[in-house]
Structure formats: structure tokens, C-alpha cells
Short mmCIF file of C-alpha atoms and ligand atoms in Angstrom, two decimals:
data_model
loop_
_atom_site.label_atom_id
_atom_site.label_comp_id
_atom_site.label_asym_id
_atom_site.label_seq_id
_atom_site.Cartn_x
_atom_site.Cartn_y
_atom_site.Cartn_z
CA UNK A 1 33.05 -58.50 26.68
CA UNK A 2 35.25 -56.90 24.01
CA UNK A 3 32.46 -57.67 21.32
CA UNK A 4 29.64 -56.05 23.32
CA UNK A 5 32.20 -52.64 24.23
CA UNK A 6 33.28 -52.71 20.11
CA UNK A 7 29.12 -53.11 19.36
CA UNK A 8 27.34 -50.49 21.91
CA UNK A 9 30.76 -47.82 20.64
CA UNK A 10 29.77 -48.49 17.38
CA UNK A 11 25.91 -47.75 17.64
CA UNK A 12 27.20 -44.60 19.58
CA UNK A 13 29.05 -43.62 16.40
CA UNK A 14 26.59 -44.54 14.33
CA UNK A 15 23.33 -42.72 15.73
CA UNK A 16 21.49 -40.48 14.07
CA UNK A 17 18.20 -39.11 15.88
CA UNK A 18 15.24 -38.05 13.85
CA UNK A 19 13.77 -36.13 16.37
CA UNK A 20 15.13 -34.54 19.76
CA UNK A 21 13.38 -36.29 21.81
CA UNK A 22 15.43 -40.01 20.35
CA UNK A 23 18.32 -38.24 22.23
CA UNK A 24 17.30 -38.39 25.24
CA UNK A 25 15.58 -42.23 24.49
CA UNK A 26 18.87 -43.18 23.61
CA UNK A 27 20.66 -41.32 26.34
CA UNK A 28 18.41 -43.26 28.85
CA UNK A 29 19.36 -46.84 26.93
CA UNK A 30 22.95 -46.56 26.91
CA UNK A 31 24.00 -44.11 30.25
CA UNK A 32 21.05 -45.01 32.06
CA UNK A 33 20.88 -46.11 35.69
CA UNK A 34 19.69 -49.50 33.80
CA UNK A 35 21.20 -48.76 30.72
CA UNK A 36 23.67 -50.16 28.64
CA UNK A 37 26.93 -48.86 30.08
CA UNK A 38 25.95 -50.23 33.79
CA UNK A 39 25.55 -53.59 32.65
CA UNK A 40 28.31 -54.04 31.01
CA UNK A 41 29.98 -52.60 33.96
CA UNK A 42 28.12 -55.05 36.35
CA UNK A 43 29.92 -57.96 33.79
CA UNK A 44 33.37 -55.92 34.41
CA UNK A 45 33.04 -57.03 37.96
CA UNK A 46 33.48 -60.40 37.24
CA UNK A 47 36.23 -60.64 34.63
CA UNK A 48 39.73 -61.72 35.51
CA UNK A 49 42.07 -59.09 37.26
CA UNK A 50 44.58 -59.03 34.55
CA UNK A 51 42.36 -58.18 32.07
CA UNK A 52 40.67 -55.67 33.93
CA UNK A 53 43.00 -52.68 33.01
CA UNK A 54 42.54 -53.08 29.78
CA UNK A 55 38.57 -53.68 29.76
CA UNK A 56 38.46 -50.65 32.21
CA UNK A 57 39.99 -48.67 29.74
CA UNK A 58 37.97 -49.64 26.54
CA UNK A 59 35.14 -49.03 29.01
CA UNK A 60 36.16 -45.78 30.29
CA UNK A 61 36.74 -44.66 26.27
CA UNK A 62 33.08 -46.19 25.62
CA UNK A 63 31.45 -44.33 28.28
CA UNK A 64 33.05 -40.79 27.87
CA UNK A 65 32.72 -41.06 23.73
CA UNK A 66 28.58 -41.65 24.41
CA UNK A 67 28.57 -38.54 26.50
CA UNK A 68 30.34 -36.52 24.09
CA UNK A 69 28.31 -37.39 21.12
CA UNK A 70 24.77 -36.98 22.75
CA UNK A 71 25.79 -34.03 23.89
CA UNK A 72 26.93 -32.30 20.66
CA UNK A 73 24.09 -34.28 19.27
CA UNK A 74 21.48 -32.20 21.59
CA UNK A 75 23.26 -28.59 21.08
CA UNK A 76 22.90 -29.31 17.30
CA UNK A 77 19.18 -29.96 17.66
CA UNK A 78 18.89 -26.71 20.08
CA UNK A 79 20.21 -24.71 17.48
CA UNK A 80 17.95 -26.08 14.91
CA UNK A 81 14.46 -25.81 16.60
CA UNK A 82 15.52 -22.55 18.53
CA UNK A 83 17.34 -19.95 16.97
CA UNK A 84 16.54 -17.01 18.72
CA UNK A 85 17.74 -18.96 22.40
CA UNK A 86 21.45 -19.08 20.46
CA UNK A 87 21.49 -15.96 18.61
CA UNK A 88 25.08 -15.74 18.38
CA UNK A 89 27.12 -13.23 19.13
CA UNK A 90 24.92 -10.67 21.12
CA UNK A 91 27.52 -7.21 20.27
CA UNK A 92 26.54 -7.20 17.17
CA UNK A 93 25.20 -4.28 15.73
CA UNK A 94 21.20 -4.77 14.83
CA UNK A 95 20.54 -4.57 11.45
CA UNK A 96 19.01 -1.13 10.55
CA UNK A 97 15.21 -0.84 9.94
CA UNK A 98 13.38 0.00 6.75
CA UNK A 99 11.61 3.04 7.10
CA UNK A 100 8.67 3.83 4.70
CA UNK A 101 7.74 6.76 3.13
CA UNK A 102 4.51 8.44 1.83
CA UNK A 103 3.44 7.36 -1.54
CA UNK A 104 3.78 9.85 -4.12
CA UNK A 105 0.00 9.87 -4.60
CA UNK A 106 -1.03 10.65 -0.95
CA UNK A 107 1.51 13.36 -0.95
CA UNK A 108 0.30 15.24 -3.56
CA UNK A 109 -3.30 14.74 -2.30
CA UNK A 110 -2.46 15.82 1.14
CA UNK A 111 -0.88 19.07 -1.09
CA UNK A 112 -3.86 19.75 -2.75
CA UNK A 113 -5.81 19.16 0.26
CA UNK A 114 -3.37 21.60 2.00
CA UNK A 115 -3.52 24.37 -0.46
CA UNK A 116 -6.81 24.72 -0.74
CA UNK A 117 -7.20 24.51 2.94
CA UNK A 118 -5.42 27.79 3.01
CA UNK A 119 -8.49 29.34 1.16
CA UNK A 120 -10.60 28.15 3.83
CA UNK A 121 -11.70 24.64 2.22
CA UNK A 122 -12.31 21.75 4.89
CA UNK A 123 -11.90 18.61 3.41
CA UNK A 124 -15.35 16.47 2.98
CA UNK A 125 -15.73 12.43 1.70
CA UNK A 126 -18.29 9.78 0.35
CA UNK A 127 -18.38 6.36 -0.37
CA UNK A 128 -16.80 4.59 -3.29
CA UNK A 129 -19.55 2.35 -3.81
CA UNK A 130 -22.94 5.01 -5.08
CA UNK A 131 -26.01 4.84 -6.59
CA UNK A 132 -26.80 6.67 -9.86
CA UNK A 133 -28.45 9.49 -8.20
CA UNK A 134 -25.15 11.08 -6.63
CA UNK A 135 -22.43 9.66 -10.01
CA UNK A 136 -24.97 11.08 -12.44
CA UNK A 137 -28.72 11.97 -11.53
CA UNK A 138 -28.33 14.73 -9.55
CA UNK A 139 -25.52 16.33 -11.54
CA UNK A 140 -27.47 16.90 -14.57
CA UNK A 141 -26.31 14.14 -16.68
CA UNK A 142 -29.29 13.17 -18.80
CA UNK A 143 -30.49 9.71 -18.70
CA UNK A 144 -29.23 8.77 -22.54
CA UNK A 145 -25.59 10.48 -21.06
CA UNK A 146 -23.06 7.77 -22.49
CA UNK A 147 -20.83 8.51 -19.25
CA UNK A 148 -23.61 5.85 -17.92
CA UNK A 149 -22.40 3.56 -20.47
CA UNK A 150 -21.51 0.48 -19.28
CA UNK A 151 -18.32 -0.11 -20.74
CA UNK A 152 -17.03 3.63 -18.37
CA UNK A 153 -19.08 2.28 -15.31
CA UNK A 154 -18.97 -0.93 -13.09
CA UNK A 155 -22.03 -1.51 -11.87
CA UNK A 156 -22.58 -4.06 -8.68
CA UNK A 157 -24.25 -7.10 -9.98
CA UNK A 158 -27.36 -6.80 -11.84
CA UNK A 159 -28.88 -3.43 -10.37
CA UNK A 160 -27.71 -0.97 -12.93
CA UNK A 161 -28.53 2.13 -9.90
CA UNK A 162 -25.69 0.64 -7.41
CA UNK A 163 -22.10 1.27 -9.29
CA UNK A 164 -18.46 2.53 -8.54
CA UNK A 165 -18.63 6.35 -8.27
CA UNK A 166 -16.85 7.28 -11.99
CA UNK A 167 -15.41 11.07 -10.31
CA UNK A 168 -15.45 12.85 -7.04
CA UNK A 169 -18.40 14.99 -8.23
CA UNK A 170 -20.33 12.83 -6.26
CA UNK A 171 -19.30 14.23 -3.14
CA UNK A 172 -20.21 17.76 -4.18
CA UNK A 173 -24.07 16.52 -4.47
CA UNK A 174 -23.90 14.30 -0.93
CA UNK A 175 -22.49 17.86 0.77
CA UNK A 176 -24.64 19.95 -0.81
CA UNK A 177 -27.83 17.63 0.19
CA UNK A 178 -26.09 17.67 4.45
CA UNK A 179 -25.33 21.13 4.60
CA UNK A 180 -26.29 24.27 3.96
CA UNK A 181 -24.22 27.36 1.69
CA UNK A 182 -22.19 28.95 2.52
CA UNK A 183 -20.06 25.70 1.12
CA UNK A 184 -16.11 25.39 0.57
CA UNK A 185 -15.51 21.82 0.55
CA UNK A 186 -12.48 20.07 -0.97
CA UNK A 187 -13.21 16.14 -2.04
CA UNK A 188 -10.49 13.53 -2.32
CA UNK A 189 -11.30 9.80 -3.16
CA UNK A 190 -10.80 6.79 -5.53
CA UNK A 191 -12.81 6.75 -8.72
CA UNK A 192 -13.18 3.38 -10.86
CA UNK A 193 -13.70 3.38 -14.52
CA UNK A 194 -14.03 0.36 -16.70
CA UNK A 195 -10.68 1.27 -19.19
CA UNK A 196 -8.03 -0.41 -20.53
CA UNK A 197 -5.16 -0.17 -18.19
CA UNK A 198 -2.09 1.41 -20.11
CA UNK A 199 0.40 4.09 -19.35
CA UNK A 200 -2.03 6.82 -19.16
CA UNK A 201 -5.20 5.16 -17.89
CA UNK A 202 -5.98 2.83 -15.00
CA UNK A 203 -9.56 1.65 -14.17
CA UNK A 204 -8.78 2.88 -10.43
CA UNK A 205 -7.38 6.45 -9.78
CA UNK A 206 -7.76 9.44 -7.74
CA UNK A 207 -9.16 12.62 -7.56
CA UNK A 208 -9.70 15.96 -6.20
CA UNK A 209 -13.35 17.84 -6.11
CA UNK A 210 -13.97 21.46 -4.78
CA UNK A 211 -16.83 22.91 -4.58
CA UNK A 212 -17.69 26.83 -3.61
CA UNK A 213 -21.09 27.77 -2.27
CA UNK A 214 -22.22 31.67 -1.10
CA UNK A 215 -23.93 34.53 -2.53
CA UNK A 216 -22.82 36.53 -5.19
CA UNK A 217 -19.27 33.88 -6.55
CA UNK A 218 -18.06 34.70 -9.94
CA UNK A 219 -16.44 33.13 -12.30
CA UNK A 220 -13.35 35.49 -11.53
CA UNK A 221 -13.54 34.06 -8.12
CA UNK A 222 -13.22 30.55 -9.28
CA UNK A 223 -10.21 31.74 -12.00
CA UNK A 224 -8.45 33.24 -9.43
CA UNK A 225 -8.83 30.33 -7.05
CA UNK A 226 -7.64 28.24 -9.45
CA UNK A 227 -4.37 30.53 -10.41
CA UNK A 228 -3.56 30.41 -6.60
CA UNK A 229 -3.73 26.57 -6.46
CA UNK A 230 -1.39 26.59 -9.49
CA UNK A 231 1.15 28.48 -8.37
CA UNK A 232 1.27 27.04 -5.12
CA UNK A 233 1.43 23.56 -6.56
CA UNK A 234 3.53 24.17 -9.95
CA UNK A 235 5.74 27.40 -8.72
CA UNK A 236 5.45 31.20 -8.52
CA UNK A 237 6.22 31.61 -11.92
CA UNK A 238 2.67 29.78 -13.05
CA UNK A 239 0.33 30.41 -15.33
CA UNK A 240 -2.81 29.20 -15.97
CA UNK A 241 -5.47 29.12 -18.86
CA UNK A 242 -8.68 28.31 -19.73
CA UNK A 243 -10.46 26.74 -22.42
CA UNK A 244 -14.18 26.84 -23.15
CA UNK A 245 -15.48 22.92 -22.28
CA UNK A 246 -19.05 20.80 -21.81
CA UNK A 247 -19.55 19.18 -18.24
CA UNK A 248 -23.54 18.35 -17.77
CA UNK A 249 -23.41 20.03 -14.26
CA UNK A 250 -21.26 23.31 -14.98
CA UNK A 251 -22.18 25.97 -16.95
CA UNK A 252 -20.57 27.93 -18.71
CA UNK A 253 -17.23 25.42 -18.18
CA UNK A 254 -13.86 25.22 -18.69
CA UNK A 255 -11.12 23.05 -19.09
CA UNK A 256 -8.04 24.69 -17.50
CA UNK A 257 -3.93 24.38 -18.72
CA UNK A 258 -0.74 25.27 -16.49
CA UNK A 259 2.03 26.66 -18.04
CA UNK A 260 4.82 23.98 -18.39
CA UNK A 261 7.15 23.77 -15.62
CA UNK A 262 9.45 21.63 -17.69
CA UNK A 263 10.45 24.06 -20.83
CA UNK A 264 9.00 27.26 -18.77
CA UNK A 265 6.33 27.65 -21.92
CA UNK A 266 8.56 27.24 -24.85
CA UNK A 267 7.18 24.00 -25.89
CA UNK A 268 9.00 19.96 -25.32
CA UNK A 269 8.08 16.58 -25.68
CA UNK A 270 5.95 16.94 -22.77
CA UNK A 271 3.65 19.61 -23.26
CA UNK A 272 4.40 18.48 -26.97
CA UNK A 273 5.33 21.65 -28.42
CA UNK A 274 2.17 24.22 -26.78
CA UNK A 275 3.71 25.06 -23.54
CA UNK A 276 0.62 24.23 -21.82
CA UNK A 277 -0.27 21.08 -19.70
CA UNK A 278 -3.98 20.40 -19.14
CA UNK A 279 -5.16 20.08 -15.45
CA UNK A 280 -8.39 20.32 -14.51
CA UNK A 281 -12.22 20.87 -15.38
CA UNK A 282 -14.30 23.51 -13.99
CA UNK A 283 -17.04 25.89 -14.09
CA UNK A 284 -19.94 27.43 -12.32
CA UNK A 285 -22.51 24.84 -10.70
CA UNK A 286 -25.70 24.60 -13.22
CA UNK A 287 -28.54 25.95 -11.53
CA UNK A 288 -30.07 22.59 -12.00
CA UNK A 289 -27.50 20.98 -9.86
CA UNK A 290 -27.94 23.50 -7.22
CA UNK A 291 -31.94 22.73 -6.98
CA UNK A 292 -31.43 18.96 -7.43
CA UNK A 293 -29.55 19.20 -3.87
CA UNK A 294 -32.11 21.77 -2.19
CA UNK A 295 -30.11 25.04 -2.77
CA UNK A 296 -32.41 28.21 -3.72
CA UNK A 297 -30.10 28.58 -7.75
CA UNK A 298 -31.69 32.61 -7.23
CA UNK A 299 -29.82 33.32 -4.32
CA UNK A 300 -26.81 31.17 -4.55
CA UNK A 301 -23.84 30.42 -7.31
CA UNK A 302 -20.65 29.01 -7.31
CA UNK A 303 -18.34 26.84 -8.74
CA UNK A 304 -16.30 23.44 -8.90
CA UNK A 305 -13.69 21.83 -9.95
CA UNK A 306 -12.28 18.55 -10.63
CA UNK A 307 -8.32 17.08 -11.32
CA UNK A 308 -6.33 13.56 -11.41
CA UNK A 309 -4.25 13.53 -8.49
CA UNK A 310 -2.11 11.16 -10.41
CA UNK A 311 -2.14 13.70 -13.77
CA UNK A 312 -0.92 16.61 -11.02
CA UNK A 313 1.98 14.19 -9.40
CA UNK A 314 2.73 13.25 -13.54
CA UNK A 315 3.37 16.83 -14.24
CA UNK A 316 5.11 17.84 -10.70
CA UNK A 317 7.78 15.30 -10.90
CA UNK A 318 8.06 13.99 -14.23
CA UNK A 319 6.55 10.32 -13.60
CA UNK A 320 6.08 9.14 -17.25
CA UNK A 321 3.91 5.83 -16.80
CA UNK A 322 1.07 5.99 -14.49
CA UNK A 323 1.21 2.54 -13.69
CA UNK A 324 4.16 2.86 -11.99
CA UNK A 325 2.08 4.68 -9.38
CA UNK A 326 0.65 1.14 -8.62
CA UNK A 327 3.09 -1.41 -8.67
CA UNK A 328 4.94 -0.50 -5.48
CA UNK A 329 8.50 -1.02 -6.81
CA UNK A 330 10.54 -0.05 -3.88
CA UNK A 331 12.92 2.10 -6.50
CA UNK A 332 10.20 3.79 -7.78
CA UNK A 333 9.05 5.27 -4.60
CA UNK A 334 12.06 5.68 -2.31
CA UNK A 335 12.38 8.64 -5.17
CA UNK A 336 9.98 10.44 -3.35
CA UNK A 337 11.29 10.05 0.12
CA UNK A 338 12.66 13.37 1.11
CA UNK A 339 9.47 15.41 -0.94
CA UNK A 340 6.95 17.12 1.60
N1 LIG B 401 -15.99 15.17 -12.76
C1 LIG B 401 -15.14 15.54 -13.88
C2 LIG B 401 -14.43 14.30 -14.39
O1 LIG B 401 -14.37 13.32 -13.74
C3 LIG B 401 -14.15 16.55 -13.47
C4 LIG B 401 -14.78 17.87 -13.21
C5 LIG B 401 -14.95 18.77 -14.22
C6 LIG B 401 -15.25 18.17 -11.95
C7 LIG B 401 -15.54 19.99 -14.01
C8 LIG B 401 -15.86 19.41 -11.72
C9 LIG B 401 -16.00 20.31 -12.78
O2 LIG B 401 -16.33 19.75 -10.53
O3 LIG B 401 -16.60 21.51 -12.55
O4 LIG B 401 -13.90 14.32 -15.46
#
């Protein structure tokens, strides 16, 4: 009798489950209506009556030990397969969510988008993946044009007419081909180009077209347009220039500088020494553009323009590496939390 009470305590001490369910197995073995514990009580029955005080001790011990350790044996499993049912102490305070911002690139699109909205400018789109009519064709670039070079351009598979629209431009011929002048359309999207990524280029990048539409727009319309948009992006104390430039689809066309915000047009490291930070290209829609889409060149003109969204958001706050736009460094663009 003693052997078998010293033998079943020490397999009590000595279990160790591998699952939950060899708990209750176990449970059922030793506590049991058949189980261990019962027979050995059945034995106690029949032992002498001096020794039963003793036995009905050890027994006792035996019985209330087993209990003990299968049931800190289940609560230990509980808390391993289900941590949510004992969470703990429920007073706690929760812990505080993470709240995202805008990236720095939408919000300076959404500015552009805004500003220019204030002249009147609804905002129009077009797919990322084109054909060569609407990247090149239609805008006057001539077939030998080495912006169709392959090494600017991806091209899908083997059919040199589907590709990756290169600029926004695109969007200027798909509005002008839907609807009819007068047109004031401003044109956000992703462009792809096939360059070298580096600090100042990235094969993927953003930017903004407008396009202007009626009878009878100058080019002092579009310069005055464009001195708006600066000061409302850059500042009231703005300036703008503009440089004679080639683009096949405007003519005459310009290339157009803000003054530095950083040294206020004295010349630093960042405008390296001019006082003059290059923004945009523009000019007046070539009158081949204009019939290329269906619009009569003899009674309408206007004029476009195009910008990096991620050259503008360089220049507002100072970003120095353009790649830092993409990597999504949590540091990087809590910076930009609290701007509009
Ligand atoms: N599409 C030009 C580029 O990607 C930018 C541009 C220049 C757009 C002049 C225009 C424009 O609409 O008039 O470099």
C-alpha cells in the first residue's frame, strides 16, 4: 500500500502534459470515478485498523497534492493558448494608438491641386499605363524624339506602343480629346522613367499638369497664373522668372525659377549661389497639339504647365534626398505631421 501511495504521488509530481487535453486524460486516470485514487481507496478498506490513520493520511496528502497540481497545471495552459480570456489587470490604461499622417507628397499635391482650384481649375486624371499616342504622338514629339528612347521609357512587354506614361502631359491630350474648350484642368499622377535611382532621381515620381483652354489666352495670362501659384505655394514675398526653353508641344516655352525662399535671393548652397530655384516647364499649347486633339488652333490658344511634386515639397521644406520620400521611415514623416 505504501509503495503504490509513494508511486502514483510521485507520477503526480512528475507530470508534464504536452498538450491540454493530457490534463484532463490524466485527471480522469488518477481522480477518476475508476481512477487511481478510488482503488487504492477500495484497498484502504481492507487494511488493519491501526494502520489506517496513518494510510488515511498519506492518502488524504496524495489525493489533495493531485488536485492541486492539475489544477495549476490547467490555469498555466489557459494562459498559454488564451491570452486575451486572462488579460490581466483590466484598469489599466490602453495603450495609446498610432495615428498617421499625410505623406509629405500627397500634401503638397493636394496644395497644388488646391491653389489652382482657386483659379477655377477642376482636377482631371488618366491611366498610368498609355499608349504612345497620348505620352508622345499627339503632343508633337516627332517619331526620332529620343524621349521615346528606351532607356527613359518602360514599355509593357514587346509592343513598343503600350508603355508607362513618362509625364502628366498625357492627361492634357486625353481631356482635350473628351471635352470641349473652354478647358482649365489641373492633372496629378505618377510618372515612371527608366533612371538610375539616386538622391535626385527615382524611376517613379509625381507630377502636376495644367492645362488652359478659351479664346483669346496669352502668354501674360499663363505668367501671371504661374506668379499666383508661386506665391501661394512659396510665400507672398515670391518671385518668379522665366527662361526661354524647347518642349515639342509648347511654343514659344519656358522654363520657370522661384526666388529662393531659403537665402530670400541672395544666393546659398541651395540655389547654389543664383537665388533662383527652377520649378516648372511651360508655354503656350503648339497649334499642332491643339488639332491633334480636335480643337479649331484659329480660334483657340492657351497654355500648360508641368512640375515635380516631389522638386516643389524639396524646395518647401528643405527635404535634401528624394528618396527619403519613399522609404517610409516613420522619423522622416512624423516631420510633416502638423503641416496642412
Ligand atoms: N511634360 C514635361 C516634363 O515631363 C513638363 C512640362 C513642360 C509640361 C512644359 C508642360 C509644359 O505642360 O508646358 O518634363
Amino acid at each position: 500500500m505504501n509503495e503504490k501511495i509513494n508511486d502514483l504521488l510521485k507520477r503526480v509530481e512528475e507530470f508534464s502534459p504536452k498538450a491540454a487535453a493530457d490534463i484532463e486524460e490524466f485527471r480522469i486516470k488518477v481522480l477518476g470515478k475508476k481512477g487511481e485514487l478510488n482503488a487504492l481507496l477500495e484497498e484502504f478498506r481492507n487494511i488493519a485498523p491501526e494502520k489506517k490513520r496513518e494510510f488515511g493520511q498519506k492518502i488524504n496528502t496524495l489525493k489533495s497534492r493531485a488536485l492541486e497540481r492539475i489544477n495549476s497545471l490547467k490555469e498555466e495552459y489557459l494562459n498559454q493558448c488564451a491570452p486575451s480570456e486572462s488579460a490581466g489587470d483590466m484598469t489599466r490604461p490602453a495603450s495609446a494608438e498610432e495615428l498617421g499622417s499625410r505623406h509629405p507628397i500627397s500634401l503638397v499635391k493636394n496644395q497644388i491641386t488646391d491653389i489652382f482650384g482657386r483659379l477655377g481649375y477642376t482636377v482631371a486624371e488618366g491611366p498610368e499605363i498609355e499608349d504612345d499616342w497620348h505620352v508622345f504622338s499627339a503632343l508633337n514629339f516627332p517619331p526620332e524624339h529620343p524621349a521615346r528612347d528606351m532607356q527613359d521609357t518602360f514599355f509593357i512587354e514587346k509592343n513598343p506602343d503600350i508603355l508607362l506614361r513618362t509625364h502628366t502631359s498625357s492627361i492634357q491630350v486625353r481631356t482635350m480629346e473628351r471635352q470641349k474648350p473652354p478647358i482649365r484642368v489641373i492633372c496629378p499622377g505618377r510618372v515612371f522613367r527608366n533612371e538610375a535611382i539616386s538622391y535626385r532621381a527615382h524611376c517613379i515620381f509625381h507630377q502636376v499638369e495644367g492645362l488652359y483652354i478659351d479664346e483669346n489666352v496669352s502668354f501674360a495670362d499663363m505668367k501671371q497664373s504661374i506668379l499666383y501659384f508661386a506665391k501661394e505655394m512659396f510665400g507672398e514675398n515670391a518671385t518668379i522668372r522665366m527662361r526661354p526653353s524647347y518642349f515639342p508641344f509648347t511654343e514659344p516655352s519656358a522654363e520657370v525659377d522661384v526666388s529662393c525662399n531659403l537665402c530670400g535671393g541672395k544666393g546659398c548652397n541651395v540655389c547654389k549661389g543664383t537665388g533662383w530655384l527652377e520649378i516648372m516647364g511651360c508655354g503656350m499649347v503648339d497649334p499642332n497639339v491643339l488639332e491633334a486633339s480636335g480643337i479649331d488652333s484659329k480660334k483657340y490658344s492657351g497654355f500648360a504647365f508641368g512640375m515635380g511634386v516631389e522638386r516643389i515639397a524639396m524646395l518647401k521644406y528643405g527635404v535634401k534626398d528624394l528618396r527619403l520620400y519613399f522609404e517610409n521611415d516613420i522619423r522622416f514623416l512624423h516631420q510633416f505631421d502638423s503641416a496642412l
